[in-house]
mmCIF file of C-alpha atoms in Angstrom:
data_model
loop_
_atom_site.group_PDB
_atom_site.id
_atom_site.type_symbol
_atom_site.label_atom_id
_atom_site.label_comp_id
_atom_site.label_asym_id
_atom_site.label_seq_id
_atom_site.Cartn_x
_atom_site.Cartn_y
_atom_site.Cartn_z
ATOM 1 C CA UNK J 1 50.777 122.622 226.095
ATOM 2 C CA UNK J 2 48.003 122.443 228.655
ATOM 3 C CA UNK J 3 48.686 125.876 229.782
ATOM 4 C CA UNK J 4 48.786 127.313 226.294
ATOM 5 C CA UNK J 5 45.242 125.693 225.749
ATOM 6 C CA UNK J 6 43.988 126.915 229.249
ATOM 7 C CA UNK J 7 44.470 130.785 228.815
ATOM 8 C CA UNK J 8 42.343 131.340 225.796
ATOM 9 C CA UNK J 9 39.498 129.188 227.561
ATOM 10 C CA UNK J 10 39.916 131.233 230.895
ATOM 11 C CA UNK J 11 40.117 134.401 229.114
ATOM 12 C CA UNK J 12 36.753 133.379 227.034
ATOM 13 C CA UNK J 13 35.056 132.198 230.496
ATOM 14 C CA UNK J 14 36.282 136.005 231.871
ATOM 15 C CA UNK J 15 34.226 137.458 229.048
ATOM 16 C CA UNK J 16 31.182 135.264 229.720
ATOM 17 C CA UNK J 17 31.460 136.206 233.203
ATOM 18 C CA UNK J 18 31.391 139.943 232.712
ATOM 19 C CA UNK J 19 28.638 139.950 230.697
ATOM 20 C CA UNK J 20 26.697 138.114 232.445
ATOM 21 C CA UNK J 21 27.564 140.710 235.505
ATOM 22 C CA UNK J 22 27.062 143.236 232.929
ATOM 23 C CA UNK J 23 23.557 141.702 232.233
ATOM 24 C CA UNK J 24 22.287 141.306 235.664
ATOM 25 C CA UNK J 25 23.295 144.596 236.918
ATOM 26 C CA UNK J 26 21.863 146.071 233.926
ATOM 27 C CA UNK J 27 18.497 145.016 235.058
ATOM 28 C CA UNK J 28 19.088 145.211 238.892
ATOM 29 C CA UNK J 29 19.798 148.961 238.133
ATOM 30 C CA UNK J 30 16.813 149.272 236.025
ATOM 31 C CA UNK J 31 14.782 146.973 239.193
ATOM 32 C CA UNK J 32 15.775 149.715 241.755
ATOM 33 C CA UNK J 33 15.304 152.565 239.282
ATOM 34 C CA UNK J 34 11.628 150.944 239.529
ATOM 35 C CA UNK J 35 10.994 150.273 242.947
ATOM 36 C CA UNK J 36 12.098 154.054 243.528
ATOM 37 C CA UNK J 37 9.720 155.585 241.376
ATOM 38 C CA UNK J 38 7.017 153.236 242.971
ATOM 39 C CA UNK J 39 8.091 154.357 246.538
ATOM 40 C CA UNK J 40 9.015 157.754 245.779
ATOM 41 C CA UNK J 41 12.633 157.414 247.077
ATOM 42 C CA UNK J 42 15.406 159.526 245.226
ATOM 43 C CA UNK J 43 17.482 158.011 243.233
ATOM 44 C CA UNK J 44 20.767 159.131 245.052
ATOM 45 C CA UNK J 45 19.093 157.192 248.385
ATOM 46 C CA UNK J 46 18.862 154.265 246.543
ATOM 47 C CA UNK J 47 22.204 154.362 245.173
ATOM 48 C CA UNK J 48 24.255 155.611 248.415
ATOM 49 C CA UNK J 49 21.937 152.816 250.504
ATOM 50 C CA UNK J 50 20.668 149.063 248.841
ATOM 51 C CA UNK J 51 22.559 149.685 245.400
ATOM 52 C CA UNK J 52 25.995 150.053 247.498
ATOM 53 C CA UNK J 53 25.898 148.222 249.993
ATOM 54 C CA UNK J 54 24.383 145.079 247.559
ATOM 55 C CA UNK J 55 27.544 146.183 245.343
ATOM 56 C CA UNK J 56 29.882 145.575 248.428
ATOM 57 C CA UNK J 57 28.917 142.856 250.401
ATOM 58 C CA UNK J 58 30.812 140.607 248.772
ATOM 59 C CA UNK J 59 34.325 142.799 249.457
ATOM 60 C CA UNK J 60 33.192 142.793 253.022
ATOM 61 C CA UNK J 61 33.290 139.414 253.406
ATOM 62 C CA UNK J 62 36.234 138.862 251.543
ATOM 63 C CA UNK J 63 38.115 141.696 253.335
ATOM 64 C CA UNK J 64 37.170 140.632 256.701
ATOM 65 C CA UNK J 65 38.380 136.930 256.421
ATOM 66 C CA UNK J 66 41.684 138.159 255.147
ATOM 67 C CA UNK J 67 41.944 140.415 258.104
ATOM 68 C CA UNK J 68 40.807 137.303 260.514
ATOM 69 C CA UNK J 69 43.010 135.003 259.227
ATOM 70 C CA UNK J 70 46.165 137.801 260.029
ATOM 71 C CA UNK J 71 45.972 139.525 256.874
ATOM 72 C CA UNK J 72 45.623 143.026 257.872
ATOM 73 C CA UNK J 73 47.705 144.415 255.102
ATOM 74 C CA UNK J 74 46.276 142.603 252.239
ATOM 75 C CA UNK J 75 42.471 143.212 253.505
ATOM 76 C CA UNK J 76 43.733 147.149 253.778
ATOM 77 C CA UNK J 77 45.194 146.774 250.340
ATOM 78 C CA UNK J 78 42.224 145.436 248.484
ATOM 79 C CA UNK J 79 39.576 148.121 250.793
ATOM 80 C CA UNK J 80 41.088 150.738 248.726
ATOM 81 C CA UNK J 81 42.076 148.948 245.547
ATOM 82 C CA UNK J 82 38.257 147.850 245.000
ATOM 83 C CA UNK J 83 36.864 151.658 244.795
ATOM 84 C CA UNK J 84 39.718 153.051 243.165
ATOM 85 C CA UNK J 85 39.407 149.809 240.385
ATOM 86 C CA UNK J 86 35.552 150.856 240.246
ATOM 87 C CA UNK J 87 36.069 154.998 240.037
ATOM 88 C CA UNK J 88 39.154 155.093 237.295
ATOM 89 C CA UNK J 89 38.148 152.065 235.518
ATOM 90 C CA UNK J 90 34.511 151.268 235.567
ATOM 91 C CA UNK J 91 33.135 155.377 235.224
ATOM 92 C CA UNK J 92 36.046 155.404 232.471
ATOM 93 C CA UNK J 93 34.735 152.824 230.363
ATOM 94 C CA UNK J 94 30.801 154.023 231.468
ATOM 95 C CA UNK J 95 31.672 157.756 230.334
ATOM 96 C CA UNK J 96 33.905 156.695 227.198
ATOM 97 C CA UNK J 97 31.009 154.342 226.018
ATOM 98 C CA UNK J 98 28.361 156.707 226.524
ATOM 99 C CA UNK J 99 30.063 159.661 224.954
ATOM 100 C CA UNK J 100 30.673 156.978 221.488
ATOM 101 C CA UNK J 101 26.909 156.329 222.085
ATOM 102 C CA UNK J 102 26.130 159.982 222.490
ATOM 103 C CA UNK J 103 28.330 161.244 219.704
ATOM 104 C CA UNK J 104 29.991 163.255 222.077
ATOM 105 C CA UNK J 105 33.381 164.602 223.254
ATOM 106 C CA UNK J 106 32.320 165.455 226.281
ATOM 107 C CA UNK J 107 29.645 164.549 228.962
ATOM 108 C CA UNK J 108 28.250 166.992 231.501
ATOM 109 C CA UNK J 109 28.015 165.714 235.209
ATOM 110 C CA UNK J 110 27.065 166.852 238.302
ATOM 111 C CA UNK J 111 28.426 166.248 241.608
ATOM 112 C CA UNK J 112 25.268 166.013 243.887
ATOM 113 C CA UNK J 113 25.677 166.786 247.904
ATOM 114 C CA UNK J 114 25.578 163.168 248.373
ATOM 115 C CA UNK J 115 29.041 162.505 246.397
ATOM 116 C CA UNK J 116 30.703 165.209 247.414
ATOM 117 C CA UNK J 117 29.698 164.443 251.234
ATOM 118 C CA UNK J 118 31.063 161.147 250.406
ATOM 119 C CA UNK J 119 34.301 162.673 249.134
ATOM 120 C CA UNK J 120 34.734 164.796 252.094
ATOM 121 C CA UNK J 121 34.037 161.009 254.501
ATOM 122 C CA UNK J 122 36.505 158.827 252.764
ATOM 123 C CA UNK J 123 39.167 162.211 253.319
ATOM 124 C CA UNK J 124 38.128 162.217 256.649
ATOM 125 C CA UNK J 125 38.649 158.349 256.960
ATOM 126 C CA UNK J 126 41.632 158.651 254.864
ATOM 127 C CA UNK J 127 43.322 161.432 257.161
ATOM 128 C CA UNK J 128 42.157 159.503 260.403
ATOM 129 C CA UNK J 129 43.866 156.033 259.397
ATOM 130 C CA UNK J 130 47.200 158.454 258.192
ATOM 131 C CA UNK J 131 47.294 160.222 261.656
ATOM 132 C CA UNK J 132 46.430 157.345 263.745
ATOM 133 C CA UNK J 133 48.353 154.557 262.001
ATOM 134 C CA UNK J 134 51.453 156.143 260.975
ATOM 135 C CA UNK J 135 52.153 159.177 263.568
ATOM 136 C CA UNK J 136 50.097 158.406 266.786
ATOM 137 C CA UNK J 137 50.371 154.404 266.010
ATOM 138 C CA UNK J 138 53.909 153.684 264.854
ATOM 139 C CA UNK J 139 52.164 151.656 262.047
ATOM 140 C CA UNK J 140 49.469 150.427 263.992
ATOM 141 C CA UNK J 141 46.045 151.050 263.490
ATOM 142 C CA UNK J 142 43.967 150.477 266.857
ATOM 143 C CA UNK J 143 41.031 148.484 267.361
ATOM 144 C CA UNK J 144 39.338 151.820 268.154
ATOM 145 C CA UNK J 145 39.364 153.163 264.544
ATOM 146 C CA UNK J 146 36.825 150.283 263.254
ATOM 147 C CA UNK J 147 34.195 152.096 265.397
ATOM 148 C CA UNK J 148 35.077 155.551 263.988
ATOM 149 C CA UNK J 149 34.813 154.228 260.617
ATOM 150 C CA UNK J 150 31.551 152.843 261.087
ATOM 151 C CA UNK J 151 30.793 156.185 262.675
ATOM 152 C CA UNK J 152 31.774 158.054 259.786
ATOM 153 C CA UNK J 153 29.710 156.025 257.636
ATOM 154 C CA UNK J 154 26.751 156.081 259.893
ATOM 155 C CA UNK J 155 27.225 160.335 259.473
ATOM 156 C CA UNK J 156 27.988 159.866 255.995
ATOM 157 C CA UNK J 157 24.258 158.009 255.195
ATOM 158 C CA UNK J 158 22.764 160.058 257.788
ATOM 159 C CA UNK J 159 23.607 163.377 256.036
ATOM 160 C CA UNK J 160 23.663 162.324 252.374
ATOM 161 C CA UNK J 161 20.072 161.411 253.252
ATOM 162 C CA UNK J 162 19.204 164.599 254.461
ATOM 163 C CA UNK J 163 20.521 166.465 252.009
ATOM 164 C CA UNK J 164 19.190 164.594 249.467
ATOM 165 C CA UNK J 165 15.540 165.276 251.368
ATOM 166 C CA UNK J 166 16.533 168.598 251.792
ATOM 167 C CA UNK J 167 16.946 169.872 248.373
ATOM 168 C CA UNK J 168 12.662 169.152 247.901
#
């Protein structure tokens, strides 16, 4: 009985939750959109540097205690679960809703340097962790491959940066 009582309360306290996310993001995006007008910094700098990494803290920390505390697979699990959750589901919902909004069928994008530079780093990454863990590494991925990772992200700001400065 308590269970059966329990699930609609969680389920409501889910729903409070996300909108208050919803909420506060809302405004954080709208913050940023601000204080990037007011400095003159593109928006795709913003978003690649203070509005991700603010968005992932909080799967860094989570990621890195579950691979201290000998959970290697799980933290590798949920690295790549997060951003595919966030692409299929979250840009999903954000295009369906504004299409409804907009009346529309369909809603023009563009892929900007930045995102497809990140598209060709997370390959890169991708392809590294493949080679290294399952051919070279018998399933092993060495300590090594942190610092190329952090590499590859260090290129990946580095150059999404630039280009982003260099189409002006």
């Amino acid at each position: 009985m308590a269970l059966f009582a329990a699930t609609p309360i969680a389920l409501y306290g889910f729903i409070i939750g996300a909108t208050w996310i919803d909420a506060i993001a809302d405004h954080l995006v709208g913050m940023l959109d601000f204080i990037g007008i007011l400095f003159r910094i593109p928006g795709p700098v913003i978003g690649l540097t203070i509005l991700a990494w603010g968005n992932s803290v909080a799967d860094l920390s989570a990621n890195v205690a579950m691979a201290r505390k000998g959970l290697a697979n799980m933290a590798m699990t949920a690295c790549f679960a997060g951003p595919v959750f966030n692409i299929l589901i979250g840009l999903g919902l954000g295009f369906s809703t504004l299409a409804t909004m907009e009346g529309e069928s369909e809603i023009k994008v563009e892929l900007k340097a930045s995102v497809v530079t990140g598209f060709i780093f997370v390959l890169l990454n991708c392809a590294a962790i493949l080679g290294v863990g399952i051919f070279l590494g018998q399933g092993r991925i060495p300590k090594q491959h942190g610092y190329l990772a952090l590499t590859l992200y260090c290129l990946y700001v580095v150059s999404s940066v630039l280009l982003t400065y260099a189409k002006k």
